[in-house]
XYZ file of C-alpha atoms in Angstrom:
681
model
C 0.346 0.237 -0.196
C 2.666 2.529 1.046
C 4.970 3.892 -1.483
C 6.724 6.016 0.499
C 10.886 5.118 1.652
C 11.773 7.080 4.411
C 15.439 6.892 3.895
C 17.306 8.673 6.754
C 16.769 8.758 10.553
C 15.367 12.327 10.387
C 12.688 11.655 8.015
C 11.604 8.641 9.968
C 11.212 10.630 13.100
C 8.906 13.330 11.230
C 7.032 10.193 9.832
C 6.771 8.587 13.255
C 5.271 11.603 15.052
C 2.695 12.197 12.206
C 2.073 8.822 12.575
C 1.430 8.446 16.251
C -0.455 11.593 16.226
C -3.559 10.100 13.619
C -3.381 6.547 15.318
C -6.632 5.409 16.707
C -6.190 6.016 20.420
C -5.090 9.786 19.502
C -6.608 11.777 16.167
C -7.112 9.269 13.416
C -10.813 10.304 13.306
C -9.457 13.863 12.048
C -7.260 12.737 9.337
C -9.611 10.373 7.157
C -13.228 11.538 7.454
C -15.797 10.285 5.410
C -13.264 8.510 2.728
C -11.152 11.754 2.082
C -7.689 12.569 3.789
C -7.787 15.947 5.711
C -5.499 16.822 4.542
C -3.525 15.363 0.996
C -0.030 16.450 1.882
C 0.331 14.047 4.837
C -1.039 11.559 3.127
C 1.307 11.939 -0.087
C 4.291 12.398 2.583
C 3.149 9.278 4.192
C 2.825 7.546 0.694
C -0.786 6.837 0.489
C -2.768 6.042 -2.170
C -4.218 9.739 -3.715
C -7.373 9.040 -3.100
C -9.539 6.330 -0.791
C -12.482 4.998 -1.620
C -14.926 2.144 -0.137
C -12.380 -0.727 -1.050
C -9.265 0.386 0.320
C -9.685 2.286 3.176
C -9.733 -0.406 5.430
C -6.312 -1.058 3.488
C -5.477 2.277 4.978
C -6.009 2.025 8.324
C -4.103 -1.359 8.275
C -1.287 0.273 6.321
C -1.180 3.435 9.027
C -0.879 0.718 12.006
C 1.664 -1.456 10.615
C 3.776 1.305 9.577
C 3.202 2.780 13.221
C 4.121 -0.019 14.474
C 7.152 -1.159 12.397
C 8.827 1.993 13.444
C 8.396 1.729 17.020
C 10.176 -1.690 16.961
C 13.119 -0.224 15.649
C 14.190 2.879 17.882
C 17.576 3.301 17.013
C 16.426 4.173 12.891
C 14.655 7.186 14.416
C 15.617 10.661 15.547
C 17.422 13.668 13.835
C 20.352 14.032 12.214
C 23.589 14.036 14.634
C 24.919 17.170 14.328
C 21.210 18.647 15.325
C 20.648 16.439 17.938
C 24.454 17.978 19.413
C 23.427 21.483 18.730
C 20.782 20.533 21.533
C 22.476 18.960 23.302
C 24.552 22.262 24.014
C 21.751 24.573 24.414
C 20.144 22.458 26.981
C 23.831 22.689 28.728
C 23.208 26.499 28.217
C 19.699 26.814 29.740
C 19.945 23.630 31.955
C 17.361 21.625 29.926
C 16.043 18.315 31.014
C 15.798 15.245 28.507
C 12.215 15.792 28.438
C 12.449 19.437 27.588
C 15.372 18.750 24.872
C 12.902 16.261 23.070
C 10.057 18.489 23.464
C 11.861 21.289 21.866
C 13.532 19.332 19.014
C 9.492 18.902 18.641
C 8.187 22.670 18.282
C 12.238 23.429 16.137
C 11.164 20.576 13.637
C 7.384 21.894 13.430
C 8.402 25.112 12.916
C 11.086 24.196 9.415
C 8.731 21.132 8.603
C 5.325 21.824 6.523
C 3.997 17.935 6.694
C 4.095 18.824 10.878
C 2.634 22.506 10.275
C -0.437 21.004 8.403
C -0.487 18.413 11.062
C -0.701 20.941 14.224
C -2.705 23.040 12.341
C -5.308 20.188 11.211
C -5.658 18.641 14.827
C -5.616 22.508 16.682
C -8.676 22.042 18.376
C -7.799 18.736 19.750
C -4.366 19.791 20.703
C -6.213 22.307 22.508
C -8.542 19.806 24.561
C -5.359 18.383 26.253
C -1.720 19.617 25.102
C -0.290 17.031 27.765
C -1.389 14.082 26.390
C -1.174 14.803 22.830
C 2.829 15.906 23.226
C 3.313 13.124 25.277
C 1.798 10.126 23.153
C 3.062 11.822 19.996
C 6.863 12.302 21.245
C 6.230 9.268 23.322
C 7.377 10.657 26.488
C 5.300 10.865 30.276
C 2.471 12.791 30.405
C 3.658 14.029 33.526
C 6.846 14.942 32.344
C 5.461 16.990 29.656
C 2.529 18.678 31.187
C 5.436 20.405 33.171
C 7.940 21.023 30.328
C 4.977 22.546 28.447
C 3.352 24.234 31.690
C 3.981 28.330 31.445
C 5.769 27.860 34.914
C 7.979 25.533 32.314
C 11.806 26.414 31.910
C 11.097 26.257 28.384
C 8.889 29.510 28.433
C 10.059 30.974 30.918
C 13.421 31.261 29.488
C 11.762 32.223 26.019
C 12.931 28.810 23.536
C 9.093 28.041 23.560
C 6.507 31.564 23.198
C 3.143 31.656 23.038
C 1.070 32.813 19.546
C -1.861 32.837 22.143
C -3.248 32.850 25.255
C -3.281 28.108 25.375
C -0.718 25.902 25.986
C -2.109 24.650 22.086
C -0.549 28.038 21.130
C 3.519 27.208 21.309
C 5.707 27.847 18.753
C 9.601 27.647 18.762
C 11.223 30.881 19.536
C 12.948 31.275 16.109
C 12.738 30.357 12.376
C 16.418 31.189 11.921
C 18.114 29.179 14.566
C 15.884 26.193 14.109
C 17.494 26.499 11.318
C 20.627 26.873 12.388
C 20.923 24.131 14.725
C 19.115 21.747 12.114
C 22.371 22.890 9.401
C 25.347 24.252 11.044
C 27.389 23.329 13.838
C 26.341 25.304 17.310
C 27.523 28.474 17.284
C 26.917 30.673 19.866
C 27.529 34.041 18.052
C 25.137 33.212 15.435
C 22.647 32.430 18.062
C 23.471 35.863 19.603
C 23.043 37.883 15.782
C 19.609 36.416 15.702
C 18.100 38.914 19.255
C 20.756 41.638 18.692
C 24.204 43.058 17.738
C 27.859 43.502 20.099
C 27.700 47.561 18.650
C 30.815 49.267 17.210
C 32.608 51.471 19.895
C 30.698 55.094 20.541
C 31.819 58.150 18.674
C 30.661 60.227 21.681
C 32.595 60.422 25.305
C 31.527 61.422 28.629
C 32.313 64.612 27.943
C 29.518 65.072 25.593
C 27.030 64.087 28.475
C 27.937 67.469 30.973
C 24.477 68.500 31.388
C 24.234 64.595 32.712
C 27.508 64.257 34.594
C 25.794 64.745 38.752
C 24.138 61.327 37.622
C 26.868 59.985 35.754
C 28.693 60.841 39.116
C 26.637 57.960 40.859
C 25.462 55.822 37.779
C 29.197 54.512 36.787
C 30.107 53.302 39.944
C 26.923 51.617 40.725
C 26.958 49.847 37.679
C 31.243 48.736 38.479
C 29.952 47.376 41.655
C 26.643 44.979 40.260
C 29.136 43.587 37.583
C 31.432 42.683 40.023
C 29.450 41.417 43.030
C 26.942 40.019 39.970
C 24.169 41.687 41.385
C 20.817 40.808 39.501
C 17.624 42.155 38.846
C 19.882 45.704 38.237
C 17.301 47.995 35.541
C 18.226 51.520 34.711
C 15.942 53.323 32.216
C 16.861 56.417 29.721
C 14.419 58.567 28.481
C 14.476 62.144 26.068
C 14.067 63.074 23.173
C 14.885 61.865 20.118
C 18.162 62.339 18.956
C 19.433 62.985 22.655
C 22.233 60.590 22.766
C 20.833 57.690 24.619
C 22.103 55.101 22.719
C 25.539 56.757 22.139
C 25.754 57.016 25.806
C 24.929 53.203 26.796
C 28.027 52.533 24.673
C 30.036 55.023 26.281
C 28.784 53.723 29.515
C 29.934 50.536 28.009
C 33.469 51.443 27.774
C 33.533 53.460 31.069
C 32.620 50.019 33.475
C 34.968 48.030 31.270
C 32.226 45.553 29.888
C 30.699 44.227 25.953
C 28.007 46.299 25.185
C 25.068 43.907 24.447
C 22.154 45.828 21.857
C 18.842 43.739 21.249
C 18.102 43.636 17.877
C 14.303 45.168 17.251
C 13.790 43.684 13.667
C 14.143 40.059 12.607
C 16.446 38.354 10.368
C 14.292 39.297 7.240
C 14.966 43.173 8.351
C 11.131 43.610 9.454
C 10.555 44.843 12.767
C 9.844 42.126 15.894
C 6.867 42.530 17.546
C 7.858 43.479 21.253
C 7.176 40.118 23.144
C 9.507 38.731 20.730
C 12.233 41.082 21.610
C 11.136 40.697 25.295
C 11.755 36.488 24.739
C 15.131 37.426 23.440
C 16.045 39.409 25.982
C 15.372 36.385 28.013
C 17.281 34.052 25.664
C 19.974 36.061 25.632
C 20.723 36.976 28.320
C 20.892 33.207 29.450
C 23.321 32.363 26.442
C 25.316 34.726 27.508
C 25.983 32.985 30.945
C 28.147 34.364 33.333
C 30.024 36.837 30.923
C 29.962 40.094 32.439
C 27.822 42.405 29.792
C 25.822 46.055 29.970
C 22.628 44.748 28.140
C 20.583 47.528 26.111
C 16.857 47.480 25.278
C 16.340 50.430 23.307
C 12.961 51.569 22.196
C 11.682 50.292 25.026
C 8.334 52.522 24.533
C 7.304 49.188 22.258
C 6.795 47.368 25.434
C 5.760 50.112 27.709
C 3.153 52.165 25.338
C -0.795 50.689 24.012
C -1.131 50.630 20.388
C -4.759 52.058 21.558
C -7.068 53.371 24.176
C -8.615 49.609 24.198
C -5.259 47.410 24.133
C -3.170 46.716 26.939
C 0.795 47.362 26.676
C 2.908 44.005 26.433
C 3.757 44.435 30.072
C 0.602 45.624 31.089
C -0.956 42.093 29.578
C 1.855 40.073 31.296
C 2.645 42.417 34.632
C 3.524 40.107 36.604
C 5.825 38.155 34.613
C 7.472 41.161 32.972
C 8.342 42.188 36.775
C 9.425 39.314 37.472
C 11.864 39.148 34.904
C 13.268 42.472 35.844
C 13.943 41.779 39.057
C 15.725 38.246 38.231
C 18.669 39.497 35.626
C 22.038 38.858 35.979
C 23.500 41.559 35.023
C 22.571 45.178 34.463
C 19.420 46.074 31.370
C 19.715 49.758 30.345
C 16.209 50.560 29.092
C 16.116 53.409 26.752
C 12.602 55.095 25.362
C 11.712 58.099 24.105
C 8.866 59.295 26.065
C 7.678 57.128 29.178
C 4.581 59.715 29.545
C 2.753 55.994 29.322
C 4.662 54.139 31.991
C 2.811 52.227 35.262
C 3.878 53.294 38.431
C 4.582 49.818 39.369
C 7.664 49.224 36.763
C 8.988 52.526 37.440
C 9.693 52.313 41.433
C 11.110 48.626 39.944
C 14.221 50.690 37.628
C 17.328 51.626 40.342
C 17.914 54.549 37.605
C 15.684 56.995 35.659
C 17.555 59.042 34.406
C 16.480 61.847 31.758
C 18.934 62.501 28.445
C 17.213 66.172 27.380
C 18.374 67.994 24.693
C 22.058 69.898 25.944
C 22.124 73.360 27.558
C 22.760 75.998 25.028
C 26.373 76.510 25.673
C 26.793 72.474 25.040
C 25.089 73.082 21.803
C 27.292 76.001 20.493
C 30.155 73.176 21.901
C 28.942 70.460 19.480
C 28.124 72.406 16.855
C 31.539 73.677 16.684
C 33.271 70.597 16.726
C 31.009 68.753 14.223
C 30.732 71.600 11.591
C 32.589 74.412 12.869
C 35.113 74.644 9.658
C 32.053 74.039 7.168
C 29.863 77.234 9.367
C 30.152 80.860 10.282
C 30.318 81.972 13.734
C 26.907 83.814 13.035
C 25.072 81.311 11.990
C 26.487 78.811 15.065
C 25.321 81.117 16.996
C 22.040 81.534 15.456
C 21.662 77.728 15.972
C 22.611 77.029 19.365
C 19.822 78.941 19.747
C 17.580 76.301 19.306
C 16.213 74.360 22.519
C 15.303 71.411 20.072
C 19.184 70.730 18.194
C 20.262 67.692 19.479
C 22.994 65.883 18.562
C 21.514 63.110 16.091
C 20.108 66.150 13.688
C 23.690 67.818 13.561
C 25.399 64.892 12.879
C 23.558 63.594 10.354
C 23.231 66.984 8.795
C 27.033 66.751 9.079
C 27.316 63.718 7.450
C 25.404 65.430 3.870
C 27.155 68.555 3.986
C 30.583 66.292 4.496
C 29.889 64.531 1.232
C 28.864 67.250 -0.735
C 31.512 69.782 0.069
C 33.210 69.840 -3.066
C 30.895 70.765 -4.749
C 29.126 73.429 -2.320
C 30.819 77.045 -2.398
C 31.585 78.005 0.925
C 29.461 80.601 0.236
C 26.489 78.443 0.413
C 27.185 76.401 3.380
C 25.563 78.483 5.602
C 22.458 78.017 3.696
C 22.371 74.554 2.608
C 23.554 73.129 6.636
C 20.510 75.901 7.716
C 17.649 74.398 4.901
C 18.672 70.978 6.226
C 18.392 71.010 9.689
C 15.209 73.313 9.229
C 13.500 70.589 7.504
C 14.424 67.894 10.481
C 13.486 70.181 12.918
C 10.275 71.224 10.912
C 9.279 67.421 10.332
C 9.732 66.774 14.327
C 7.042 69.760 14.876
C 9.727 72.122 15.688
C 10.110 76.179 14.633
C 13.126 76.802 11.904
C 16.013 78.073 14.129
C 17.273 80.689 11.154
C 13.643 82.385 11.057
C 12.978 82.241 14.798
C 11.959 85.906 15.937
C 15.368 87.051 17.905
C 14.902 90.981 19.416
C 17.779 92.277 18.915
C 18.648 95.748 20.537
C 20.061 97.978 18.676
C 22.527 100.779 19.364
C 21.520 104.286 19.719
C 17.441 102.994 19.252
C 17.239 101.282 22.324
C 17.317 102.894 25.922
C 15.365 102.404 29.354
C 15.763 106.045 29.114
C 12.836 105.771 26.557
C 10.531 102.954 28.784
C 8.176 104.784 30.581
C 8.436 103.255 34.035
C 8.802 104.354 37.247
C 11.499 102.491 38.248
C 14.870 102.836 37.903
C 16.057 100.297 35.315
C 19.512 100.922 35.086
C 19.582 100.401 38.983
C 17.668 97.348 39.111
C 20.295 95.918 36.434
C 23.484 96.995 38.493
C 21.785 94.512 41.707
C 20.839 91.992 39.423
C 24.473 91.359 38.117
C 25.873 91.036 41.595
C 22.991 88.866 42.456
C 20.978 87.027 39.402
C 17.835 85.934 41.596
C 14.767 87.830 41.359
C 11.276 87.205 39.492
C 10.028 90.363 37.804
C 5.901 91.111 36.582
C 6.468 93.869 33.661
C 2.807 95.177 32.670
C 1.171 97.446 30.641
C -0.081 98.446 27.031
C 1.364 96.368 23.806
C 4.639 97.477 22.582
C 5.727 99.441 26.154
C 8.673 97.903 25.385
C 8.434 94.999 28.304
C 10.094 91.980 26.517
C 12.821 94.258 24.669
C 13.632 95.579 28.597
C 14.445 91.806 28.933
C 16.811 90.911 26.490
C 18.093 94.543 27.113
C 18.931 92.969 30.870
C 19.985 89.511 30.142
C 22.633 91.818 27.941
C 23.772 93.748 30.521
C 24.230 90.933 32.895
C 25.816 88.529 31.024
C 23.492 86.260 30.945
C 21.543 83.986 27.976
C 17.778 84.723 27.508
C 15.205 81.554 26.998
C 12.122 83.598 25.611
C 9.028 81.695 25.934
C 5.104 82.931 24.750
C 2.300 81.164 25.156
C 2.151 79.144 21.913
C 5.387 77.674 23.226
C 4.240 76.212 26.375
C 0.393 75.227 25.729
C -0.410 71.523 24.379
C -4.275 70.756 23.970
C -3.435 66.886 25.494
C -4.095 67.378 29.218
C -0.521 67.493 31.424
C 1.516 67.868 28.862
C 1.083 71.726 29.454
C 2.130 71.232 32.858
C 5.389 69.248 31.717
C 6.374 72.207 29.002
C 6.574 74.703 31.827
C 8.317 72.627 33.757
C 10.820 71.669 31.395
C 10.794 75.271 30.973
C 11.960 76.292 33.466
C 14.771 73.171 33.574
C 16.447 74.659 30.879
C 16.752 77.904 32.141
C 18.951 76.544 35.637
C 20.709 74.494 33.097
C 21.741 77.144 30.725
C 21.907 79.531 33.838
C 19.926 81.902 31.212
C 17.364 84.721 32.023
C 14.069 83.085 31.652
C 11.318 85.521 30.001
C 7.848 84.473 29.555
C 5.409 86.500 27.428
C 1.625 86.428 27.586
C 1.988 84.819 31.516
C -1.881 85.863 31.657
C -2.196 82.823 29.830
C -1.202 80.379 32.726
C -1.468 83.233 35.836
C -5.566 83.934 34.900
C -7.515 84.208 38.097
C -8.532 80.607 39.421
C -12.018 82.150 40.063
C -12.771 81.953 36.297
C -11.393 78.367 35.311
C -14.473 76.530 33.518
C -11.629 73.190 33.725
C -9.806 71.032 36.349
C -6.452 70.948 34.367
C -6.857 74.940 33.827
C -6.361 75.094 37.497
C -3.542 72.480 37.267
C -1.853 74.232 34.683
C -2.116 77.817 37.112
C -0.710 75.794 39.957
C 2.598 74.079 38.015
C 3.372 77.611 37.058
C 3.308 79.325 40.310
C 5.273 76.650 42.088
C 7.559 76.527 39.359
C 7.792 81.000 39.820
C 8.431 80.159 43.314
C 11.319 77.745 43.276
C 13.042 79.443 40.686
C 16.426 80.239 41.748
C 17.078 82.466 38.739
C 16.068 85.600 36.961
C 12.183 85.445 35.702
C 10.998 88.179 33.560
C 6.660 87.940 33.674
C 5.209 89.949 30.946
C 1.096 91.022 30.555
C -0.599 93.378 29.120
C -3.447 92.573 31.607
C -2.155 92.453 35.266
C -6.159 92.362 36.116
C -6.768 88.929 35.057
C -4.266 87.664 36.928
C -4.779 85.140 40.191
C -4.136 86.786 43.119
C -1.763 83.996 44.004
C 0.692 84.598 41.424
C 1.252 88.888 42.346
C 2.823 88.560 45.883
C 5.539 85.801 43.941
C 6.825 88.571 42.407
C 9.765 90.516 43.924
C 9.107 93.602 41.874
C 6.118 94.564 39.608
C 6.979 97.299 37.423
C 4.563 99.353 35.289
C 5.323 100.008 31.332
C 3.320 102.796 30.392
C 2.586 105.192 27.102
C 5.552 107.572 26.434
C 5.729 110.668 27.377
C 6.034 113.589 25.167
C 9.300 114.465 26.195
C 10.396 110.488 25.591
C 8.630 110.396 22.288
C 10.909 113.448 21.185
C 14.221 111.670 22.353
C 13.068 108.484 20.532
C 12.078 110.623 17.057
C 15.813 111.965 17.234
C 17.386 109.021 17.432
C 15.593 107.598 14.671
C 16.183 110.628 12.714
C 20.063 110.241 13.430
C 20.202 106.330 12.731
C 18.868 106.744 9.381
C 20.613 110.192 8.293
C 17.677 112.570 8.206
C 17.490 116.155 9.252
C 16.771 116.756 12.799
C 13.169 117.183 14.343
C 11.612 120.795 13.391
C 9.827 122.451 16.238
C 6.387 121.434 14.609
C 7.606 117.481 14.753
C 8.936 118.408 18.406
C 5.207 119.972 19.204
C 3.159 116.776 17.185
C 5.208 114.190 19.493
C 3.513 116.321 22.602
C 0.222 115.373 21.424
C 0.303 111.891 20.852
C -0.667 110.398 23.831
C -0.805 106.694 23.124
C 2.258 106.290 21.018
C 5.283 103.503 22.714
C 8.760 102.777 21.557
C 6.762 99.536 19.278
C 4.746 102.090 17.379
C 8.424 103.493 16.376
C 9.732 100.136 16.071
C 6.897 99.508 13.564
C 7.456 102.341 11.060
C 11.147 102.006 11.062
C 11.186 98.596 9.659
C 8.671 100.291 6.675
C 12.067 102.843 6.555
C 13.544 99.874 5.087
C 11.189 99.433 1.578
C 9.581 102.673 2.045
C 12.241 105.321 3.156
C 11.575 108.178 4.739
C 12.590 111.827 3.858
C 12.312 113.481 6.269
C 11.299 113.741 10.156
C 7.719 114.752 9.847
C 7.017 111.985 7.170
C 8.585 109.271 9.873
C 6.530 110.835 12.772
C 3.244 111.157 10.270
C 3.626 107.397 9.898
C 3.592 106.714 13.437
C 0.146 109.060 13.987
C -0.841 106.309 11.279
C -0.047 103.620 13.344
C -1.909 105.166 16.791
C -5.190 105.907 14.571
C -5.251 101.989 14.569
C -5.522 101.682 18.331
C -8.624 102.489 20.351
C -9.076 105.849 21.766
C -6.421 107.102 23.928
C -7.488 106.571 27.993
C -5.477 110.735 28.880
C -3.820 110.767 31.817
C -5.061 112.157 34.971
C -1.770 114.540 36.264
C -2.323 117.517 38.805
C-alpha cells in the first residue's frame, strides 16, 4: 500500500510523529473522514494512495497501523541528524534543560521548519487544545506528567523564552525563532551566530563622557553603581534612559559600557528578514540572550522600550500591562544590568517605574553644550554667526547635527563655501520642522540696536539701570512687567540679559500650551529646568495665559496649569521676567510671588521727542523741526513699539524727513482704540 520509503533517520522521525498523531487512540478520525484525507500533503508524505475509497479504506487503516508498529519496533533508526542532536544538547547545557524539555524543544523546532508537521498541527488544532499534555506526550512517546511540566507556563522552556505563546493557551506554543532552528539543524552550534538573531555588539561609541556634561551629576552616581553591580554580580539591576529622539541615549549606553569595562549588547528591533520584531518576541529574545551570555559580564541595552511600555490604542493593553507579573519578575531576575531606552515614559506604569534603580532623563543639551557640539562637528563649514543662531534652538539634538554634518561633508566639494550656511540651515530646518519644531534660522530673536534702544525711552517709575546693576551682583529675582502692548516689556528682558551677561530664554503661550491634558504642565516644568541648566534669564511673555484668576477657570486642568506655573515661579533660583498686558486678569496668589511689579506706560512727550531724535540720527535724516516736536506732545498713546514698526517700513519705503516718519507713527496710533488720557496734577 504505502509507497513512501523513509531513507533517513530524520524522515523516519517525522513520519513517526505524524503516525502517532493520527493513531486510532489520538486523532485518526480527524485525518480520514468521509472517505477523504483531511490533508492531501500528509497522505503523500506517508505514501498513501491519492484517493481512498470504500474498497481500500480498511487497508489504509491497517497500513497506517503497520507503519507505526514497525517504526516503534526499530527506535534506533529514528531520530534527528547527529549534528542537530549535538546542537540541542549544547542548548540544553546553556539553559539547564532536562531530557524531556530537550525532546519537546526539538519537536517544536522541527514543526516550524517542516511543512508536514505544520499541516499536522493546524489540522488537529482543536484536538490539541483539549488536552495538550496528552497529545504531546503521545506524539513524543514521553511520560505525560513530564511533558505537562515542560510545556506549562511556569516551565523552563517558556520562562526562558525558548517556546513562545502565540495565543493564550498551551496549544499556541511555538519555537522561539525559525532562523535559529535552521542553524541548529544545518550548522554546528555557534553561540555568536545564535546571538546575532537577537541583537548585536555595537561598534565603539563616537561620543564620550565629556559630551554629556548636562547629566554628569547623575553619571557620577551611575557609573560606580554599575561597576559594583558587575563586580558583585548583583541581579535585577535596571536603568531607564528617556528623552527626545536624537539626544544621544544609545551613544551614552555605549559610552557607559566602556566606562565600566564590559561589552555592550544591544537587543534587536528587527528580525533576520529586516521586518520589525513584535514586542513580545523582543522580550523573549532578551531572556534567551541573557541566558546564552551566562556568566560573561555584559551591559545589555533594550532600545525603543516604549514599544513594550505603550499600548497600541486606548482599548488595548501594552505588552507589559498584559503580562504584569511576568514582566516584574523578569526585571528582578536579570543577571547583569539592563539599560532600557525610551523616547517617552508618559505611559509608564508607576508599578514599573519603582523597579528601576535609576531613571535618567537625557534632554537636549543646554545652549553652551549645543554651541560646543556645533563647533566641533561643523565649525569648519559654517560661519560663527550661524553657529550662534543654531545654538539658540532648544530642539537641536546631537543626532540632527551629526546627520546634517554627514550630508554637508559628502557634498562639500561641490558646494561653494558661500552656500554652506544656507545649505546647512535648510537641512536642519527641514528636520526640525518634521519633528514639529520651529525653524531656528527664522525664529524671531529680538535684538537691541545701539542708538535706538535706551531704557530712558521706557516710561516706568523704577530706575532700570539700578535694577540691572543689582541683578548683575545677585542674579536672582522675579519681575512682573505689565502695561499696554509695545511699551518695551519684552525688549527690556533682552536688554537686561545683555547687561548682566546671561543668555536669554524667551517663551510665549504658543510655546508652552498643549492640547493634551498634562502636557502643558510638563512643558512648563521643562522650561524652568532648561533655564536653570543654561544659567539663563527666563522671559515668559503673555504670562496671563497661565496665571489667570482661578475663580474664572472652567476646567480642572486650567487650575492644574496655574498651580504648576506658580510652583515653578516660586522655586526658580534665577532671574524670571513675566510680562502681561492684562495684569487685572492675573490670579491674586501669583502677584505676591513677584519681587518687583513694574508698570510700563505710554511714552511721555519728552520721551517721544528723544526717540524721534534717535531714529532721525539712525536713518541720517535732518533734525526734527519745532513743529515735529510739538506734534509728539499730542501722541498720548505712542509706544517704543510704534516707532519700531515704522522703522521696519523705512527699509522698503524710506522716509524723506522727520515729519514723514512722525506721520507714519501717527497713522499707527490711529489704528488703536481711543486713548485714555492721563490725569496729572
